[in-house]
C-alpha positions as a LaTeX table, in Angstrom:
\begin{tabular}{lrrr}
\hline
Residue & $x$ (\AA) & $y$ (\AA) & $z$ (\AA) \\
\hline
Arg1 & 101.09 & 80.27 & 83.35 \\
Cys2 & 99.98 & 83.43 & 84.87 \\
Val3 & 96.29 & 84.38 & 84.17 \\
His4 & 96.01 & 87.71 & 85.63 \\
Ala5 & 98.23 & 90.12 & 87.73 \\
Leu6 & 96.90 & 92.08 & 90.72 \\
Cys7 & 98.64 & 95.26 & 90.87 \\
Glu8 & 96.60 & 97.91 & 93.19 \\
His9 & 98.92 & 97.95 & 96.23 \\
Asp10 & 101.90 & 100.10 & 96.58 \\
Asp11 & 103.78 & 97.92 & 98.72 \\
Ala12 & 104.53 & 94.11 & 99.42 \\
Val13 & 101.55 & 91.92 & 99.80 \\
Met14 & 101.61 & 90.19 & 102.98 \\
Ala15 & 98.35 & 88.10 & 103.24 \\
Leu16 & 95.38 & 86.73 & 100.90 \\
Gln17 & 91.91 & 85.50 & 102.05 \\
His18 & 89.10 & 83.91 & 99.82 \\
Val19 & 85.90 & 85.38 & 100.96 \\
Gly20 & 82.88 & 84.18 & 98.70 \\
Ser21 & 83.12 & 85.79 & 95.42 \\
Phe22 & 86.23 & 88.09 & 96.43 \\
Leu23 & 89.73 & 87.56 & 96.93 \\
Val24 & 91.11 & 89.94 & 99.92 \\
Ser25 & 94.73 & 91.03 & 99.92 \\
Gly26 & 96.69 & 92.87 & 102.88 \\
Ser27 & 99.56 & 94.92 & 102.39 \\
Cys28 & 102.45 & 96.75 & 103.82 \\
Asp29 & 101.13 & 99.66 & 102.30 \\
Gln30 & 98.42 & 99.61 & 105.11 \\
Thr31 & 95.29 & 98.83 & 103.09 \\
Ile32 & 93.46 & 95.97 & 102.33 \\
Gly33 & 92.19 & 95.30 & 98.56 \\
Val34 & 89.20 & 93.88 & 97.76 \\
Trp35 & 88.86 & 91.95 & 94.08 \\
Glu36 & 86.22 & 90.64 & 92.41 \\
Thr37 & 87.17 & 86.95 & 91.36 \\
Glu38 & 84.97 & 86.90 & 88.23 \\
Ser39 & 86.84 & 90.11 & 86.66 \\
Trp40 & 89.80 & 90.46 & 89.00 \\
Arg41 & 88.89 & 94.17 & 89.31 \\
Cys42 & 89.64 & 95.78 & 92.78 \\
Val43 & 86.52 & 96.94 & 93.82 \\
Arg44 & 87.43 & 98.56 & 97.25 \\
Arg45 & 90.49 & 99.74 & 99.37 \\
Leu46 & 89.94 & 99.33 & 103.12 \\
Arg47 & 91.66 & 101.95 & 105.03 \\
Gly48 & 92.09 & 102.04 & 108.65 \\
His49 & 95.40 & 100.44 & 110.00 \\
Ser50 & 98.54 & 102.74 & 110.71 \\
Gly51 & 100.95 & 99.61 & 110.12 \\
Ser52 & 101.31 & 96.74 & 107.63 \\
Val53 & 98.44 & 94.31 & 107.26 \\
Leu54 & 99.96 & 90.84 & 108.42 \\
Ala55 & 97.01 & 88.54 & 108.37 \\
Leu56 & 93.42 & 88.27 & 107.15 \\
Ala57 & 90.73 & 85.68 & 108.22 \\
Ala58 & 87.30 & 85.74 & 107.71 \\
Thr59 & 83.59 & 84.25 & 108.31 \\
Ser60 & 80.66 & 84.33 & 105.84 \\
Arg61 & 79.88 & 87.98 & 107.21 \\
Tyr62 & 83.04 & 89.30 & 108.87 \\
Leu63 & 86.85 & 89.99 & 107.81 \\
Phe64 & 89.25 & 90.34 & 110.24 \\
Ser65 & 92.64 & 92.03 & 109.75 \\
Ser66 & 95.77 & 92.09 & 111.89 \\
Ser67 & 98.55 & 94.66 & 111.73 \\
Gln68 & 101.76 & 95.88 & 112.52 \\
Asp69 & 100.03 & 98.43 & 114.51 \\
Arg70 & 98.89 & 96.24 & 117.03 \\
Ser71 & 95.23 & 96.35 & 116.33 \\
Ile72 & 92.76 & 93.67 & 115.09 \\
Arg73 & 90.03 & 95.38 & 112.93 \\
Val74 & 86.60 & 93.79 & 112.15 \\
Trp75 & 85.04 & 94.51 & 108.77 \\
Asp76 & 81.41 & 94.02 & 107.99 \\
Met77 & 80.98 & 92.83 & 104.36 \\
Thr78 & 76.89 & 93.11 & 104.78 \\
Gln79 & 77.45 & 97.28 & 105.45 \\
Asn80 & 79.53 & 97.99 & 102.37 \\
Trp81 & 83.04 & 96.66 & 103.86 \\
Ala82 & 82.57 & 98.87 & 106.88 \\
Cys83 & 84.78 & 98.64 & 109.88 \\
Thr84 & 82.60 & 98.01 & 112.87 \\
Asp85 & 85.11 & 97.20 & 115.74 \\
Cys86 & 88.98 & 97.75 & 116.49 \\
Lys87 & 90.63 & 96.06 & 119.04 \\
Glu88 & 93.85 & 97.63 & 120.06 \\
Glu89 & 94.85 & 95.45 & 123.34 \\
His90 & 98.16 & 93.97 & 121.83 \\
Asp91 & 101.57 & 95.19 & 122.87 \\
Asp92 & 102.99 & 94.24 & 119.66 \\
Ala93 & 102.20 & 93.70 & 116.31 \\
Val94 & 99.54 & 90.96 & 115.93 \\
\hline
\end{tabular}
């Protein structure tokens, strides 16, 4: 039985990652949604990619996102989810 539906993205969700008390979703709408797992409320939309977000990975402090725009972005959860680095060395989607 479905307990809750998360419907903030404007296109398909390609990646999910659980990070502490958050669920993070990467979408073809070029954004990353940050959801509180207690309330299932979308508390932030991370913008910066110019292509679909294809994969997510995390440590206790950083969220890493890769995209069809050939970049990997680093988001710092301790700095209000700010994008602190962007690597664009790839020749194709990451």
